């Protein structure tokens, strides 16, 4: 093979960056759920990846059974995920709030196993992967040799808008400020006229809603669902949150895009079998050098 | 007299605040040495520097002539400096006996194979010795009958005594007591004073006490240093300290603050 | 003391003989015997994890990687010549390899505390899986077949290894070594101040725990004769954590119970479904697919009603360190 023109090489690099932005957006939306919940009750909700999975299945059902379009699927997934997330917190986690933290973690593992294997039941969805039919018109644009699709624009745009909204919400609403307060001082909340229960419920609701959007965006790019899809994606999202500094929403987003970029680069370099090691390796390095995460400093400024 | 502990021009700072500022004093063998001062004077910080929890920014700390700056806490402890804590740090959920037994790890020295396989009598004999030494220590503080109680269930005064017994289990040459009379009533305080003197007289251990209130220190110490706002403001015999105008001013200043 | 030892030996003899005789007389199927073998290495692994987390207080989610190291090293050696002469060295090599990994992992990560240590060990677990997937000498992602036949798949071997391993770990816990680990778990600052090198104590706990996890891994290799990277991923580490928590943190006999309940919930279901299949609705919902759904529900319920595990940190009296008391 002869030397390729420089513009072609550039196009490949940009194409990889576009891919990383897609994957990163999904990781970021899920990572936010981990980080918001951890910030408030210091609990790693291991079932969060499965909420993403259930949302993806709701999208699948909305599109193939109920013949809904993009907005219908979006609303169905978000509503379903929020109800699921809030119910799980109420039924399985809330009674254990004063129990040892490890019992809560084991319960979360139980919830996660339950969701995965319940969805996999033959009477529910079955354990085989299902293909999600295309539900948004795909229009391609080519700018400077790089191909964009309308789907990619929607994914990135929606993710950015939601993250900006979340940032605004946390800073400017009463509930958002209460959430920040509870993460620094549990006792401060009753002073703000809100109950701890309602704040924790809201955290689970917001986290689940964002994961649902993550599920929708994911099936647009990778139109397949399976009952165990939440494990690895959820874990990567969780790592993003830790790498960025768990409890810090900006850190979670930055961590998500960083991990997505590294993964895409490793695959592009021909080491796809090492792909999963990248996120975990980065996690170890960050934990050892700066256990509070790359943006852990922001946590202190929360006060 | 042989110097046991030399605290030489030590400065410890947190951010901009100098919690201990260029402080020097020497504790001699066989002494009961007192360090007093109002709240926040830097007394506990000095203890934490001696025991390796904090590293001084400047100055040196010598134990029998050897610098112990930068050494890990466990190393300093094994070298012969034991301590108690201002807010009592027992192993709260463990039994009274286990609290002492844990500290007897040098008596209970045997290899992993002795512990796991127990093919030689070494495990049994060492553990037997641990039991008899713990029994002695617990009897000396009158806690032997309560050896199977959980430490946190003991009354406050007893917990302090258990902490001292645990510190003594390490066979220290120097014993650091951080506000040992805190929370004790006058009777208990008198008992404690007697006990501290016994430790020195019978076991020959040099004792270094921090106190916020002066009464205990005045009765047992031969030499007293006074700190205020991180600086040493006076040192001398109890009667000199009692009448030192700088000391009176420091304490008076605090009483004014406290009553405000 | 003497009497107690004899009693214990008698109980162990009965525990060994009953399944063996029932099997030889045809009362229990090879399947049930094989479930009991599985229980043996689950128990060893659960107790070793309890030593690290319950006794020394170090939250590890990397148990499966230590088991995997033991399994693969043992498997690689025994596959050269599967005979009894090689068996013991191969087993010890598996344990020692896992212990070395425990040391290497522990050295940098044990500075971390609580959740962070858990996350770091989980990550190392997953890196281990990716490394194995890329190691062609042991089959990579396809898995690794061991040509062992039924030579080593004996009840006495599983039972014996479990008894010896658990006995050794129990002795370590009820010794000065164990006391130092408990001290580190309870209060690191107090531990340091009574002259305990807490870093060293934590690393020892990790190394000892990893050694026996490696032995359990080697046992699992004998059990299944086939090793696959996914059998040692962090989800498997969760399973051992589940056993430990079900039984109760810090209770070694609880971990035996936890492993027992774990196996009973998963395998008991298979047995129960044979009987349930005659009853209309029960028959329909007891197909294999429902197994883990019910397991998950049981797990959640146990945690809700016994958050400290079934033993709640207590110990069955036959496990207690009576030798450390005055006679």
Short mmCIF file of N, CA, C and O in Angstrom, two decimals, chain A residues 38 42-44 46 91-93 95-96 99-107 109-111 113-115 117-118 120-123 231-232 235 238-239 242 245-246 273-277 280-281 283-284 287-289 291-293 299, chain C residues 53 59 61 108-112 115-117 119-124 126-127 130-135 234-235 238-239 241-243 245-246 249 284-285 289-297 299-300 303-309:
data_model
loop_
_atom_site.label_atom_id
_atom_site.label_comp_id
_atom_site.label_asym_id
_atom_site.label_seq_id
_atom_site.Cartn_x
_atom_site.Cartn_y
_atom_site.Cartn_z
N UNK A 38 -24.07 8.36 44.46
CA UNK A 38 -22.93 8.20 45.37
C UNK A 38 -22.69 9.48 46.16
O UNK A 38 -22.42 9.45 47.35
N UNK A 42 -23.37 7.87 49.38
CA UNK A 42 -22.10 7.10 49.40
C UNK A 42 -22.36 5.63 49.13
O UNK A 42 -21.95 4.77 49.91
N UNK A 43 -23.09 5.36 48.09
CA UNK A 43 -23.46 3.99 47.80
C UNK A 43 -23.30 3.76 46.30
O UNK A 43 -23.77 4.54 45.50
N UNK A 44 -22.59 2.70 45.96
CA UNK A 44 -22.40 2.35 44.56
C UNK A 44 -23.59 1.49 44.15
O UNK A 44 -23.71 0.34 44.55
N UNK A 46 -24.99 -0.80 42.13
CA UNK A 46 -24.55 -1.73 41.09
C UNK A 46 -25.67 -2.10 40.12
O UNK A 46 -25.42 -2.67 39.07
N UNK A 91 -38.10 0.07 47.77
CA UNK A 91 -38.35 -1.29 48.26
C UNK A 91 -37.08 -1.96 48.79
O UNK A 91 -37.09 -2.57 49.85
N UNK A 92 -35.99 -1.82 48.04
CA UNK A 92 -34.81 -2.62 48.38
C UNK A 92 -33.74 -1.84 49.13
O UNK A 92 -33.03 -2.42 49.95
N UNK A 93 -33.59 -0.54 48.87
CA UNK A 93 -32.47 0.17 49.47
C UNK A 93 -32.86 0.93 50.73
O UNK A 93 -32.12 0.99 51.70
N UNK A 95 -34.99 0.47 53.23
CA UNK A 95 -35.01 -0.20 54.54
C UNK A 95 -33.61 -0.46 55.09
O UNK A 95 -33.45 -0.71 56.27
N UNK A 96 -32.60 -0.39 54.22
CA UNK A 96 -31.25 -0.73 54.65
C UNK A 96 -30.38 0.51 54.88
O UNK A 96 -29.17 0.40 55.00
N UNK A 99 -28.32 0.14 57.82
CA UNK A 99 -27.60 -1.13 57.92
C UNK A 99 -26.16 -0.94 57.45
O UNK A 99 -25.84 0.10 56.88
N UNK A 100 -25.29 -1.93 57.69
CA UNK A 100 -23.92 -1.81 57.18
C UNK A 100 -23.95 -1.59 55.67
O UNK A 100 -24.79 -2.16 54.97
N UNK A 101 -23.04 -0.76 55.18
CA UNK A 101 -23.04 -0.40 53.77
C UNK A 101 -22.89 -1.61 52.86
O UNK A 101 -23.42 -1.64 51.76
N UNK A 102 -22.16 -2.60 53.36
CA UNK A 102 -21.92 -3.76 52.51
C UNK A 102 -23.22 -4.53 52.25
O UNK A 102 -23.40 -5.08 51.18
N UNK A 103 -24.16 -4.51 53.21
CA UNK A 103 -25.44 -5.19 52.97
C UNK A 103 -26.19 -4.52 51.84
O UNK A 103 -26.86 -5.16 51.04
N UNK A 104 -26.07 -3.20 51.79
CA UNK A 104 -26.71 -2.44 50.73
C UNK A 104 -26.11 -2.83 49.38
O UNK A 104 -26.83 -3.01 48.39
N UNK A 105 -24.81 -2.98 49.38
CA UNK A 105 -24.13 -3.37 48.14
C UNK A 105 -24.58 -4.75 47.67
O UNK A 105 -24.84 -4.97 46.49
N UNK A 106 -24.68 -5.67 48.62
CA UNK A 106 -25.11 -7.03 48.26
C UNK A 106 -26.55 -6.99 47.75
O UNK A 106 -26.90 -7.67 46.79
N UNK A 107 -27.39 -6.15 48.37
CA UNK A 107 -28.77 -6.01 47.89
C UNK A 107 -28.77 -5.49 46.47
O UNK A 107 -29.54 -5.96 45.62
N UNK A 109 -26.49 -5.93 44.28
CA UNK A 109 -26.10 -7.04 43.42
C UNK A 109 -27.30 -7.95 43.18
O UNK A 109 -27.54 -8.41 42.06
N UNK A 110 -28.08 -8.17 44.24
CA UNK A 110 -29.29 -8.98 44.11
C UNK A 110 -30.27 -8.36 43.13
O UNK A 110 -30.82 -9.05 42.26
N UNK A 111 -30.47 -7.04 43.23
CA UNK A 111 -31.39 -6.36 42.33
C UNK A 111 -30.90 -6.49 40.90
O UNK A 111 -31.67 -6.75 39.97
N UNK A 113 -28.93 -8.84 39.57
CA UNK A 113 -29.16 -10.21 39.11
C UNK A 113 -30.62 -10.44 38.77
O UNK A 113 -30.95 -11.08 37.77
N UNK A 114 -31.49 -9.89 39.62
CA UNK A 114 -32.92 -10.07 39.40
C UNK A 114 -33.34 -9.45 38.07
O UNK A 114 -33.99 -10.10 37.25
N UNK A 115 -32.96 -8.19 37.86
CA UNK A 115 -33.38 -7.50 36.63
C UNK A 115 -32.88 -8.25 35.38
O UNK A 115 -33.64 -8.48 34.44
N UNK A 117 -31.94 -11.39 34.98
CA UNK A 117 -32.49 -12.71 34.75
C UNK A 117 -34.00 -12.70 34.58
O UNK A 117 -34.57 -13.59 33.97
N UNK A 118 -34.64 -11.66 35.11
CA UNK A 118 -36.07 -11.50 34.88
C UNK A 118 -36.32 -11.16 33.41
O UNK A 118 -37.16 -11.78 32.75
N UNK A 120 -34.46 -11.87 31.05
CA UNK A 120 -34.04 -13.01 30.22
C UNK A 120 -35.04 -14.16 30.24
O UNK A 120 -34.88 -15.12 29.49
N UNK A 121 -36.07 -14.08 31.10
CA UNK A 121 -37.04 -15.17 31.15
C UNK A 121 -37.74 -15.34 29.81
O UNK A 121 -38.04 -14.35 29.14
N UNK A 122 -38.02 -16.58 29.44
CA UNK A 122 -38.67 -16.80 28.14
C UNK A 122 -40.02 -16.08 28.03
O UNK A 122 -40.40 -15.62 26.95
N UNK A 123 -40.73 -15.96 29.15
CA UNK A 123 -42.04 -15.29 29.11
C UNK A 123 -41.89 -13.78 29.03
O UNK A 123 -42.83 -13.06 28.75
N UNK A 231 -24.15 -4.79 32.08
CA UNK A 231 -23.04 -5.08 33.00
C UNK A 231 -21.79 -4.32 32.59
O UNK A 231 -21.24 -3.52 33.35
N UNK A 232 -21.34 -4.55 31.33
CA UNK A 232 -20.07 -3.95 30.95
C UNK A 232 -20.21 -2.44 30.73
O UNK A 232 -19.37 -1.67 31.18
N UNK A 235 -20.50 -0.81 34.03
CA UNK A 235 -19.22 -0.78 34.74
C UNK A 235 -18.30 0.30 34.18
O UNK A 235 -17.64 1.02 34.93
N UNK A 238 -19.50 3.53 35.39
CA UNK A 238 -19.14 3.68 36.78
C UNK A 238 -17.67 4.09 36.92
O UNK A 238 -17.31 4.99 37.69
N UNK A 239 -16.81 3.43 36.12
CA UNK A 239 -15.39 3.78 36.14
C UNK A 239 -15.21 5.24 35.74
O UNK A 239 -14.42 5.98 36.34
N UNK A 242 -15.75 7.35 38.67
CA UNK A 242 -14.66 7.31 39.65
C UNK A 242 -13.44 8.05 39.12
O UNK A 242 -12.78 8.79 39.85
N UNK A 245 -13.84 11.58 39.49
CA UNK A 245 -14.01 12.03 40.88
C UNK A 245 -15.45 11.80 41.29
O UNK A 245 -16.33 12.63 41.01
N UNK A 246 -15.72 10.66 41.95
CA UNK A 246 -17.11 10.29 42.16
C UNK A 246 -17.80 11.28 43.08
O UNK A 246 -17.23 11.76 44.05
N UNK A 273 -8.73 -6.64 21.43
CA UNK A 273 -8.90 -7.60 22.52
C UNK A 273 -8.47 -7.02 23.87
O UNK A 273 -8.75 -7.58 24.91
N UNK A 274 -7.77 -5.92 23.84
CA UNK A 274 -7.32 -5.27 25.08
C UNK A 274 -8.24 -4.14 25.49
O UNK A 274 -7.99 -3.45 26.47
N UNK A 275 -9.31 -3.93 24.71
CA UNK A 275 -10.16 -2.78 24.90
C UNK A 275 -10.65 -2.64 26.35
O UNK A 275 -10.57 -1.56 26.94
N UNK A 276 -11.13 -3.75 26.92
CA UNK A 276 -11.70 -3.66 28.27
C UNK A 276 -10.65 -3.36 29.33
O UNK A 276 -10.98 -2.86 30.40
N UNK A 277 -9.40 -3.69 29.04
CA UNK A 277 -8.36 -3.45 30.03
C UNK A 277 -8.05 -1.95 30.15
O UNK A 277 -7.54 -1.50 31.18
N UNK A 280 -10.18 -0.13 32.86
CA UNK A 280 -9.80 -0.60 34.19
C UNK A 280 -8.39 -0.17 34.55
O UNK A 280 -8.10 0.17 35.70
N UNK A 281 -7.50 -0.21 33.54
CA UNK A 281 -6.12 0.22 33.79
C UNK A 281 -6.07 1.69 34.17
O UNK A 281 -5.40 2.08 35.14
N UNK A 283 -8.39 3.37 35.48
CA UNK A 283 -8.98 3.49 36.82
C UNK A 283 -7.93 3.24 37.91
O UNK A 283 -7.81 4.01 38.86
N UNK A 284 -7.14 2.19 37.74
CA UNK A 284 -6.12 1.86 38.74
C UNK A 284 -5.12 3.00 38.85
O UNK A 284 -4.79 3.46 39.95
N UNK A 287 -6.68 5.94 40.60
CA UNK A 287 -6.91 5.69 42.03
C UNK A 287 -5.60 5.76 42.81
O UNK A 287 -5.57 6.24 43.93
N UNK A 288 -4.53 5.27 42.20
CA UNK A 288 -3.27 5.25 42.94
C UNK A 288 -2.64 6.63 43.00
O UNK A 288 -2.03 6.99 44.01
N UNK A 289 -2.80 7.40 41.92
CA UNK A 289 -2.14 8.70 41.91
C UNK A 289 -3.00 9.77 42.56
O UNK A 289 -2.50 10.69 43.20
N UNK A 291 -6.63 9.43 44.40
CA UNK A 291 -7.83 8.64 44.72
C UNK A 291 -9.13 9.44 44.64
O UNK A 291 -10.19 8.87 44.45
N UNK A 292 -9.06 10.75 44.76
CA UNK A 292 -10.29 11.52 44.69
C UNK A 292 -10.74 11.74 43.25
O UNK A 292 -11.75 12.38 43.00
N UNK A 293 -10.00 11.17 42.28
CA UNK A 293 -10.38 11.33 40.88
C UNK A 293 -9.74 12.56 40.26
O UNK A 293 -9.24 13.44 40.96
N UNK A 299 -15.01 18.73 44.50
CA UNK A 299 -15.83 18.28 45.62
C UNK A 299 -15.74 19.23 46.80
O UNK A 299 -16.71 19.49 47.46
N UNK C 53 -11.64 -9.62 54.23
CA UNK C 53 -12.62 -8.55 54.42
C UNK C 53 -13.20 -8.55 55.84
O UNK C 53 -13.22 -7.53 56.52
N UNK C 59 -11.69 -4.40 51.90
CA UNK C 59 -12.78 -4.68 50.96
C UNK C 59 -12.21 -5.10 49.60
O UNK C 59 -11.73 -4.27 48.85
N UNK C 61 -12.83 -6.93 45.93
CA UNK C 61 -13.75 -7.47 44.93
C UNK C 61 -12.95 -8.17 43.83
O UNK C 61 -13.36 -8.22 42.69
N UNK C 108 0.52 -1.78 46.16
CA UNK C 108 0.07 -0.42 45.87
C UNK C 108 -1.36 -0.11 46.32
O UNK C 108 -1.64 1.00 46.73
N UNK C 109 -2.27 -1.09 46.26
CA UNK C 109 -3.69 -0.73 46.44
C UNK C 109 -4.13 -0.66 47.90
O UNK C 109 -5.13 -0.02 48.19
N UNK C 110 -3.40 -1.30 48.80
CA UNK C 110 -3.88 -1.33 50.18
C UNK C 110 -3.77 0.02 50.89
O UNK C 110 -4.18 0.16 52.03
N UNK C 111 -3.22 1.01 50.19
CA UNK C 111 -3.25 2.36 50.74
C UNK C 111 -4.67 2.91 50.66
O UNK C 111 -5.04 3.81 51.39
N UNK C 112 -5.44 2.35 49.71
CA UNK C 112 -6.80 2.83 49.52
C UNK C 112 -7.71 2.23 50.58
O UNK C 112 -7.42 1.18 51.14
N UNK C 115 -14.62 1.67 49.79
CA UNK C 115 -15.11 1.53 48.42
C UNK C 115 -13.99 1.61 47.40
O UNK C 115 -13.98 0.87 46.42
N UNK C 116 -13.04 2.52 47.63
CA UNK C 116 -11.99 2.72 46.64
C UNK C 116 -11.13 1.47 46.47
O UNK C 116 -10.74 1.10 45.37
N UNK C 117 -10.85 0.80 47.59
CA UNK C 117 -10.09 -0.45 47.51
C UNK C 117 -10.92 -1.48 46.76
O UNK C 117 -10.39 -2.21 45.90
N UNK C 119 -13.16 -0.97 44.45
CA UNK C 119 -13.17 -0.63 43.02
C UNK C 119 -11.84 -0.99 42.37
O UNK C 119 -11.79 -1.56 41.28
N UNK C 120 -10.75 -0.70 43.07
CA UNK C 120 -9.43 -0.98 42.50
C UNK C 120 -9.23 -2.48 42.32
O UNK C 120 -8.73 -2.93 41.28
N UNK C 121 -9.66 -3.27 43.31
CA UNK C 121 -9.48 -4.72 43.18
C UNK C 121 -10.41 -5.28 42.10
O UNK C 121 -10.02 -6.19 41.37
N UNK C 122 -11.59 -4.69 41.98
CA UNK C 122 -12.50 -5.09 40.90
C UNK C 122 -11.84 -4.84 39.54
O UNK C 122 -11.87 -5.69 38.65
N UNK C 123 -11.22 -3.69 39.41
CA UNK C 123 -10.57 -3.34 38.15
C UNK C 123 -9.43 -4.31 37.86
O UNK C 123 -9.27 -4.79 36.74
N UNK C 124 -8.64 -4.62 38.89
CA UNK C 124 -7.52 -5.55 38.67
C UNK C 124 -8.05 -6.93 38.29
O UNK C 124 -7.46 -7.63 37.47
N UNK C 126 -10.66 -7.49 36.50
CA UNK C 126 -11.04 -7.46 35.11
C UNK C 126 -9.82 -7.41 34.20
O UNK C 126 -9.82 -7.98 33.12
N UNK C 127 -8.76 -6.75 34.66
CA UNK C 127 -7.52 -6.74 33.87
C UNK C 127 -6.96 -8.16 33.79
O UNK C 127 -6.50 -8.61 32.74
N UNK C 130 -8.77 -9.93 31.06
CA UNK C 130 -8.33 -9.54 29.72
C UNK C 130 -6.96 -10.14 29.41
O UNK C 130 -6.71 -10.60 28.29
N UNK C 131 -6.08 -10.18 30.41
CA UNK C 131 -4.76 -10.78 30.18
C UNK C 131 -4.91 -12.26 29.82
O UNK C 131 -4.31 -12.74 28.85
N UNK C 132 -5.74 -12.99 30.56
CA UNK C 132 -5.95 -14.41 30.25
C UNK C 132 -6.55 -14.58 28.85
O UNK C 132 -6.14 -15.46 28.09
N UNK C 133 -7.49 -13.68 28.51
CA UNK C 133 -8.10 -13.76 27.18
C UNK C 133 -7.05 -13.63 26.08
O UNK C 133 -7.23 -14.12 24.98
N UNK C 134 -5.95 -12.94 26.40
CA UNK C 134 -4.92 -12.73 25.40
C UNK C 134 -3.73 -13.67 25.54
O UNK C 134 -2.74 -13.54 24.85
N UNK C 135 -3.82 -14.62 26.47
CA UNK C 135 -2.73 -15.57 26.69
C UNK C 135 -3.02 -16.86 25.92
O UNK C 135 -3.82 -17.69 26.36
N UNK C 234 -15.27 -10.32 37.51
CA UNK C 234 -15.65 -9.71 38.79
C UNK C 234 -17.04 -10.12 39.25
O UNK C 234 -17.35 -10.06 40.44
N UNK C 235 -17.88 -10.56 38.31
CA UNK C 235 -19.21 -11.04 38.72
C UNK C 235 -19.04 -12.25 39.65
O UNK C 235 -19.78 -12.43 40.62
N UNK C 238 -18.21 -11.17 43.04
CA UNK C 238 -19.43 -10.79 43.78
C UNK C 238 -20.04 -12.02 44.45
O UNK C 238 -20.52 -11.95 45.57
N UNK C 239 -20.04 -13.15 43.73
CA UNK C 239 -20.67 -14.35 44.29
C UNK C 239 -20.02 -14.75 45.61
O UNK C 239 -20.70 -15.13 46.54
N UNK C 241 -18.40 -12.76 47.58
CA UNK C 241 -18.76 -11.73 48.55
C UNK C 241 -20.17 -12.00 49.08
O UNK C 241 -20.42 -11.86 50.28
N UNK C 242 -21.06 -12.43 48.20
CA UNK C 242 -22.42 -12.76 48.63
C UNK C 242 -22.40 -13.86 49.70
O UNK C 242 -23.05 -13.76 50.73
N UNK C 243 -21.58 -14.89 49.47
CA UNK C 243 -21.51 -15.98 50.47
C UNK C 243 -21.02 -15.44 51.81
O UNK C 243 -21.56 -15.79 52.86
N UNK C 245 -21.17 -12.39 53.02
CA UNK C 245 -22.13 -11.50 53.68
C UNK C 245 -23.35 -12.28 54.16
O UNK C 245 -23.90 -12.00 55.22
N UNK C 246 -23.78 -13.26 53.36
CA UNK C 246 -24.90 -14.09 53.80
C UNK C 246 -24.60 -14.74 55.14
O UNK C 246 -25.43 -14.79 56.03
N UNK C 249 -20.14 -11.16 58.21
CA UNK C 249 -18.75 -10.71 58.13
C UNK C 249 -17.99 -11.07 59.40
O UNK C 249 -18.49 -10.87 60.50
N UNK C 284 -44.48 -24.63 35.99
CA UNK C 284 -44.15 -23.68 34.92
C UNK C 284 -43.09 -22.67 35.34
O UNK C 284 -42.25 -22.28 34.55
N UNK C 285 -43.16 -22.26 36.61
CA UNK C 285 -42.20 -21.22 37.00
C UNK C 285 -40.95 -21.79 37.65
O UNK C 285 -40.15 -21.07 38.22
N UNK C 289 -34.61 -21.40 33.87
CA UNK C 289 -34.44 -19.96 33.63
C UNK C 289 -34.82 -19.16 34.87
O UNK C 289 -34.37 -18.04 35.06
N UNK C 290 -35.67 -19.72 35.70
CA UNK C 290 -36.15 -18.98 36.88
C UNK C 290 -35.20 -19.08 38.06
O UNK C 290 -35.36 -18.41 39.05
N UNK C 291 -34.23 -19.96 37.91
CA UNK C 291 -33.34 -20.27 39.02
C UNK C 291 -32.72 -19.00 39.62
O UNK C 291 -32.83 -18.75 40.81
N UNK C 292 -32.07 -18.21 38.77
CA UNK C 292 -31.34 -17.06 39.31
C UNK C 292 -32.29 -15.95 39.73
O UNK C 292 -32.00 -15.19 40.64
N UNK C 293 -33.47 -15.89 39.09
CA UNK C 293 -34.47 -14.89 39.52
C UNK C 293 -34.85 -15.14 40.97
O UNK C 293 -34.87 -14.23 41.79
N UNK C 294 -35.12 -16.42 41.29
CA UNK C 294 -35.48 -16.74 42.67
C UNK C 294 -34.30 -16.56 43.61
O UNK C 294 -34.44 -16.09 44.74
N UNK C 295 -33.12 -16.90 43.11
CA UNK C 295 -31.92 -16.71 43.93
C UNK C 295 -31.76 -15.24 44.28
O UNK C 295 -31.52 -14.87 45.43
N UNK C 296 -31.94 -14.38 43.27
CA UNK C 296 -31.77 -12.94 43.49
C UNK C 296 -32.80 -12.43 44.50
O UNK C 296 -32.46 -11.66 45.41
N UNK C 297 -34.03 -12.90 44.38
CA UNK C 297 -35.07 -12.47 45.32
C UNK C 297 -34.74 -12.93 46.74
O UNK C 297 -34.86 -12.17 47.70
N UNK C 299 -31.83 -13.52 47.93
CA UNK C 299 -30.70 -12.72 48.39
C UNK C 299 -31.17 -11.37 48.93
O UNK C 299 -30.78 -10.94 50.02
N UNK C 300 -32.04 -10.71 48.18
CA UNK C 300 -32.55 -9.41 48.61
C UNK C 300 -33.31 -9.55 49.92
O UNK C 300 -33.11 -8.78 50.86
N UNK C 303 -31.04 -10.11 52.92
CA UNK C 303 -30.37 -8.86 53.31
C UNK C 303 -31.33 -7.92 54.03
O UNK C 303 -30.96 -7.25 54.98
N UNK C 304 -32.59 -7.88 53.55
CA UNK C 304 -33.56 -6.98 54.18
C UNK C 304 -33.87 -7.42 55.60
O UNK C 304 -34.06 -6.60 56.49
N UNK C 305 -33.91 -8.75 55.82
CA UNK C 305 -34.31 -9.22 57.15
C UNK C 305 -33.12 -9.57 58.04
O UNK C 305 -33.26 -9.60 59.26
N UNK C 306 -31.96 -9.81 57.46
CA UNK C 306 -30.76 -10.07 58.28
C UNK C 306 -29.58 -9.34 57.68
O UNK C 306 -28.68 -9.97 57.12
N UNK C 307 -29.59 -8.00 57.78
CA UNK C 307 -28.54 -7.23 57.10
C UNK C 307 -27.13 -7.57 57.56
O UNK C 307 -26.17 -7.34 56.84
N UNK C 308 -26.98 -8.12 58.74
CA UNK C 308 -25.62 -8.47 59.19
C UNK C 308 -25.28 -9.92 58.88
O UNK C 308 -24.34 -10.47 59.44
N UNK C 309 -26.06 -10.56 58.02
CA UNK C 309 -25.80 -11.95 57.69
C UNK C 309 -26.42 -12.85 58.73
O UNK C 309 -26.85 -12.41 59.79
#
